[in-house]
Amino acid sequence: MFNFSNFVPKEPNLAKAGGLLVIEIASFVTVSFVLAGFGIDAEDLLFASLFLFNLAPAYFLYRAAKSKSRRALAFGLVSLIPAGALFSFFMLRNDELFA
Protein backbone atom coordinates (compact mmCIF):
# COMPACT_ATOMS: atom_id res chain seq x y z
CA MET A 1 0.00 0.00 0.00
CA PHE A 2 1.25 3.45 -0.87
CA ASN A 3 1.89 5.76 2.06
CA PHE A 4 0.84 9.36 1.40
CA SER A 5 2.15 10.59 4.75
CA ASN A 6 5.60 11.01 3.19
CA PHE A 7 4.25 13.83 1.04
CA VAL A 8 2.48 15.77 3.80
CA PRO A 9 4.70 18.30 5.60
CA LYS A 10 5.12 17.67 9.31
CA GLU A 11 4.78 21.37 10.11
CA PRO A 12 1.00 22.08 10.23
CA ASN A 13 1.31 25.65 8.92
CA LEU A 14 3.40 24.44 6.00
CA ALA A 15 0.80 21.79 5.20
CA LYS A 16 -1.97 24.40 5.25
CA ALA A 17 0.04 26.71 3.00
CA GLY A 18 0.74 23.89 0.56
CA GLY A 19 -2.90 22.92 0.39
CA LEU A 20 -3.97 26.51 -0.16
CA LEU A 21 -1.37 26.95 -2.90
CA VAL A 22 -2.63 23.86 -4.73
CA ILE A 23 -6.24 25.07 -4.45
CA GLU A 24 -5.20 28.56 -5.53
CA ILE A 25 -3.37 27.44 -8.65
CA ALA A 26 -5.96 24.87 -9.70
CA SER A 27 -8.94 27.14 -9.18
CA PHE A 28 -7.51 30.22 -10.86
CA VAL A 29 -6.27 28.26 -13.88
CA THR A 30 -9.66 26.59 -14.21
CA VAL A 31 -11.60 29.86 -13.88
CA SER A 32 -9.35 31.60 -16.38
CA PHE A 33 -9.86 28.84 -18.97
CA VAL A 34 -13.62 28.79 -18.42
CA LEU A 35 -13.89 32.57 -18.77
CA ALA A 36 -11.68 32.51 -21.85
CA GLY A 37 -13.93 29.82 -23.33
CA PHE A 38 -16.92 32.12 -22.92
CA GLY A 39 -14.99 34.99 -24.46
CA ILE A 40 -14.93 37.05 -21.26
CA ASP A 41 -11.81 39.13 -20.69
CA ALA A 42 -11.39 39.15 -16.91
CA GLU A 43 -7.61 38.89 -16.59
CA ASP A 44 -7.30 42.01 -14.46
CA LEU A 45 -9.97 40.86 -12.02
CA LEU A 46 -8.47 37.37 -11.80
CA PHE A 47 -4.99 38.75 -11.27
CA ALA A 48 -6.17 41.01 -8.44
CA SER A 49 -8.15 38.21 -6.80
CA LEU A 50 -5.13 35.91 -7.09
CA PHE A 51 -3.07 38.35 -5.06
CA LEU A 52 -5.84 38.72 -2.48
CA PHE A 53 -6.27 34.97 -2.14
CA ASN A 54 -2.50 34.58 -1.82
CA LEU A 55 -2.52 36.45 1.50
CA ALA A 56 -3.64 33.30 3.33
CA PRO A 57 -0.75 31.08 2.12
CA ALA A 58 1.66 33.95 2.80
CA TYR A 59 0.44 34.11 6.40
CA PHE A 60 0.85 30.37 6.90
CA LEU A 61 4.29 30.42 5.29
CA TYR A 62 5.27 33.25 7.65
CA ARG A 63 4.15 31.16 10.63
CA ALA A 64 5.93 28.05 9.32
CA ALA A 65 9.18 29.98 8.88
CA LYS A 66 8.81 31.45 12.35
CA SER A 67 8.32 28.02 13.91
CA LYS A 68 11.43 26.73 12.11
CA SER A 69 13.47 29.72 13.40
CA ARG A 70 14.02 31.06 9.90
CA ARG A 71 13.75 34.68 8.77
CA ALA A 72 9.97 34.81 9.05
CA LEU A 73 9.51 38.37 7.82
CA ALA A 74 11.57 37.72 4.68
CA PHE A 75 9.61 34.56 3.91
CA GLY A 76 6.32 36.34 4.54
CA LEU A 77 7.15 39.28 2.30
CA VAL A 78 8.42 37.10 -0.54
CA SER A 79 5.27 34.99 -0.22
CA LEU A 80 3.01 37.92 -1.02
CA ILE A 81 3.74 37.27 -4.69
CA PRO A 82 2.33 33.89 -5.84
CA ALA A 83 5.61 32.77 -7.42
CA GLY A 84 7.43 33.79 -4.25
CA ALA A 85 4.96 31.75 -2.21
CA LEU A 86 5.83 28.66 -4.22
CA PHE A 87 9.52 29.40 -3.78
CA SER A 88 9.11 29.89 -0.02
CA PHE A 89 7.06 26.70 0.28
CA PHE A 90 9.68 24.62 -1.49
CA MET A 91 12.52 26.22 0.51
CA LEU A 92 10.80 25.38 3.82
CA ARG A 93 9.78 21.93 2.60
CA ASN A 94 13.33 21.26 1.42
CA ASP A 95 14.62 22.09 4.91
CA GLU A 96 12.11 19.65 6.35
CA LEU A 97 12.99 16.84 3.97
CA PHE A 98 16.76 17.07 4.17
CA ALA A 99 17.25 18.22 7.76
PDB file of C-alpha atoms in Angstrom:
ATOM      1  CA  MET A   1       0.000   0.000   0.000  1.00  0.00           C
ATOM      2  CA  PHE A   2       1.247   3.446  -0.872  1.00  0.00           C
ATOM      3  CA  ASN A   3       1.888   5.758   2.065  1.00  0.00           C
ATOM      4  CA  PHE A   4       0.839   9.361   1.399  1.00  0.00           C
ATOM      5  CA  SER A   5       2.149  10.585   4.747  1.00  0.00           C
ATOM      6  CA  ASN A   6       5.601  11.006   3.190  1.00  0.00           C
ATOM      7  CA  PHE A   7       4.247  13.830   1.042  1.00  0.00           C
ATOM      8  CA  VAL A   8       2.481  15.774   3.802  1.00  0.00           C
ATOM      9  CA  PRO A   9       4.696  18.302   5.599  1.00  0.00           C
ATOM     10  CA  LYS A  10       5.116  17.669   9.313  1.00  0.00           C
ATOM     11  CA  GLU A  11       4.778  21.372  10.113  1.00  0.00           C
ATOM     12  CA  PRO A  12       1.002  22.085  10.231  1.00  0.00           C
ATOM     13  CA  ASN A  13       1.311  25.650   8.921  1.00  0.00           C
ATOM     14  CA  LEU A  14       3.404  24.445   5.996  1.00  0.00           C
ATOM     15  CA  ALA A  15       0.799  21.785   5.205  1.00  0.00           C
ATOM     16  CA  LYS A  16      -1.967  24.401   5.252  1.00  0.00           C
ATOM     17  CA  ALA A  17       0.038  26.712   3.003  1.00  0.00           C
ATOM     18  CA  GLY A  18       0.743  23.895   0.560  1.00  0.00           C
ATOM     19  CA  GLY A  19      -2.903  22.917   0.393  1.00  0.00           C
ATOM     20  CA  LEU A  20      -3.970  26.506  -0.161  1.00  0.00           C
ATOM     21  CA  LEU A  21      -1.372  26.952  -2.897  1.00  0.00           C
ATOM     22  CA  VAL A  22      -2.628  23.864  -4.732  1.00  0.00           C
ATOM     23  CA  ILE A  23      -6.239  25.066  -4.446  1.00  0.00           C
ATOM     24  CA  GLU A  24      -5.202  28.563  -5.527  1.00  0.00           C
ATOM     25  CA  ILE A  25      -3.368  27.443  -8.652  1.00  0.00           C
ATOM     26  CA  ALA A  26      -5.957  24.873  -9.704  1.00  0.00           C
ATOM     27  CA  SER A  27      -8.943  27.143  -9.179  1.00  0.00           C
ATOM     28  CA  PHE A  28      -7.515  30.222 -10.864  1.00  0.00           C
ATOM     29  CA  VAL A  29      -6.271  28.264 -13.882  1.00  0.00           C
ATOM     30  CA  THR A  30      -9.664  26.589 -14.210  1.00  0.00           C
ATOM     31  CA  VAL A  31     -11.597  29.857 -13.876  1.00  0.00           C
ATOM     32  CA  SER A  32      -9.352  31.605 -16.376  1.00  0.00           C
ATOM     33  CA  PHE A  33      -9.858  28.844 -18.966  1.00  0.00           C
ATOM     34  CA  VAL A  34     -13.622  28.794 -18.419  1.00  0.00           C
ATOM     35  CA  LEU A  35     -13.892  32.568 -18.773  1.00  0.00           C
ATOM     36  CA  ALA A  36     -11.683  32.509 -21.854  1.00  0.00           C
ATOM     37  CA  GLY A  37     -13.926  29.818 -23.333  1.00  0.00           C
ATOM     38  CA  PHE A  38     -16.915  32.116 -22.916  1.00  0.00           C
ATOM     39  CA  GLY A  39     -14.992  34.988 -24.456  1.00  0.00           C
ATOM     40  CA  ILE A  40     -14.935  37.051 -21.263  1.00  0.00           C
ATOM     41  CA  ASP A  41     -11.812  39.128 -20.692  1.00  0.00           C
ATOM     42  CA  ALA A  42     -11.388  39.150 -16.915  1.00  0.00           C
ATOM     43  CA  GLU A  43      -7.614  38.889 -16.590  1.00  0.00           C
ATOM     44  CA  ASP A  44      -7.301  42.009 -14.458  1.00  0.00           C
ATOM     45  CA  LEU A  45      -9.968  40.860 -12.023  1.00  0.00           C
ATOM     46  CA  LEU A  46      -8.475  37.366 -11.804  1.00  0.00           C
ATOM     47  CA  PHE A  47      -4.986  38.745 -11.268  1.00  0.00           C
ATOM     48  CA  ALA A  48      -6.166  41.007  -8.443  1.00  0.00           C
ATOM     49  CA  SER A  49      -8.149  38.215  -6.801  1.00  0.00           C
ATOM     50  CA  LEU A  50      -5.135  35.907  -7.094  1.00  0.00           C
ATOM     51  CA  PHE A  51      -3.070  38.350  -5.057  1.00  0.00           C
ATOM     52  CA  LEU A  52      -5.842  38.720  -2.482  1.00  0.00           C
ATOM     53  CA  PHE A  53      -6.272  34.967  -2.138  1.00  0.00           C
ATOM     54  CA  ASN A  54      -2.497  34.578  -1.821  1.00  0.00           C
ATOM     55  CA  LEU A  55      -2.519  36.452   1.503  1.00  0.00           C
ATOM     56  CA  ALA A  56      -3.641  33.303   3.334  1.00  0.00           C
ATOM     57  CA  PRO A  57      -0.754  31.076   2.120  1.00  0.00           C
ATOM     58  CA  ALA A  58       1.663  33.952   2.801  1.00  0.00           C
ATOM     59  CA  TYR A  59       0.445  34.110   6.400  1.00  0.00           C
ATOM     60  CA  PHE A  60       0.851  30.369   6.903  1.00  0.00           C
ATOM     61  CA  LEU A  61       4.294  30.419   5.293  1.00  0.00           C
ATOM     62  CA  TYR A  62       5.266  33.248   7.647  1.00  0.00           C
ATOM     63  CA  ARG A  63       4.146  31.156  10.631  1.00  0.00           C
ATOM     64  CA  ALA A  64       5.930  28.052   9.317  1.00  0.00           C
ATOM     65  CA  ALA A  65       9.178  29.977   8.875  1.00  0.00           C
ATOM     66  CA  LYS A  66       8.810  31.450  12.355  1.00  0.00           C
ATOM     67  CA  SER A  67       8.316  28.016  13.907  1.00  0.00           C
ATOM     68  CA  LYS A  68      11.431  26.733  12.107  1.00  0.00           C
ATOM     69  CA  SER A  69      13.473  29.725  13.397  1.00  0.00           C
ATOM     70  CA  ARG A  70      14.019  31.059   9.899  1.00  0.00           C
ATOM     71  CA  ARG A  71      13.749  34.684   8.768  1.00  0.00           C
ATOM     72  CA  ALA A  72       9.973  34.805   9.047  1.00  0.00           C
ATOM     73  CA  LEU A  73       9.514  38.371   7.820  1.00  0.00           C
ATOM     74  CA  ALA A  74      11.572  37.720   4.684  1.00  0.00           C
ATOM     75  CA  PHE A  75       9.612  34.557   3.909  1.00  0.00           C
ATOM     76  CA  GLY A  76       6.325  36.342   4.541  1.00  0.00           C
ATOM     77  CA  LEU A  77       7.154  39.283   2.302  1.00  0.00           C
ATOM     78  CA  VAL A  78       8.424  37.100  -0.536  1.00  0.00           C
ATOM     79  CA  SER A  79       5.271  34.994  -0.219  1.00  0.00           C
ATOM     80  CA  LEU A  80       3.009  37.924  -1.017  1.00  0.00           C
ATOM     81  CA  ILE A  81       3.739  37.274  -4.693  1.00  0.00           C
ATOM     82  CA  PRO A  82       2.331  33.891  -5.842  1.00  0.00           C
ATOM     83  CA  ALA A  83       5.612  32.768  -7.421  1.00  0.00           C
ATOM     84  CA  GLY A  84       7.432  33.792  -4.247  1.00  0.00           C
ATOM     85  CA  ALA A  85       4.961  31.746  -2.206  1.00  0.00           C
ATOM     86  CA  LEU A  86       5.831  28.657  -4.221  1.00  0.00           C
ATOM     87  CA  PHE A  87       9.523  29.403  -3.784  1.00  0.00           C
ATOM     88  CA  SER A  88       9.106  29.887  -0.022  1.00  0.00           C
ATOM     89  CA  PHE A  89       7.060  26.703   0.285  1.00  0.00           C
ATOM     90  CA  PHE A  90       9.684  24.619  -1.490  1.00  0.00           C
ATOM     91  CA  MET A  91      12.516  26.218   0.510  1.00  0.00           C
ATOM     92  CA  LEU A  92      10.803  25.379   3.819  1.00  0.00           C
ATOM     93  CA  ARG A  93       9.783  21.933   2.598  1.00  0.00           C
ATOM     94  CA  ASN A  94      13.334  21.257   1.422  1.00  0.00           C
ATOM     95  CA  ASP A  95      14.624  22.085   4.911  1.00  0.00           C
ATOM     96  CA  GLU A  96      12.108  19.650   6.348  1.00  0.00           C
ATOM     97  CA  LEU A  97      12.990  16.841   3.967  1.00  0.00           C
ATOM     98  CA  PHE A  98      16.761  17.073   4.175  1.00  0.00           C
ATOM     99  CA  ALA A  99      17.249  18.224   7.765  1.00  0.00           C
TER     100      ALA A  99
END
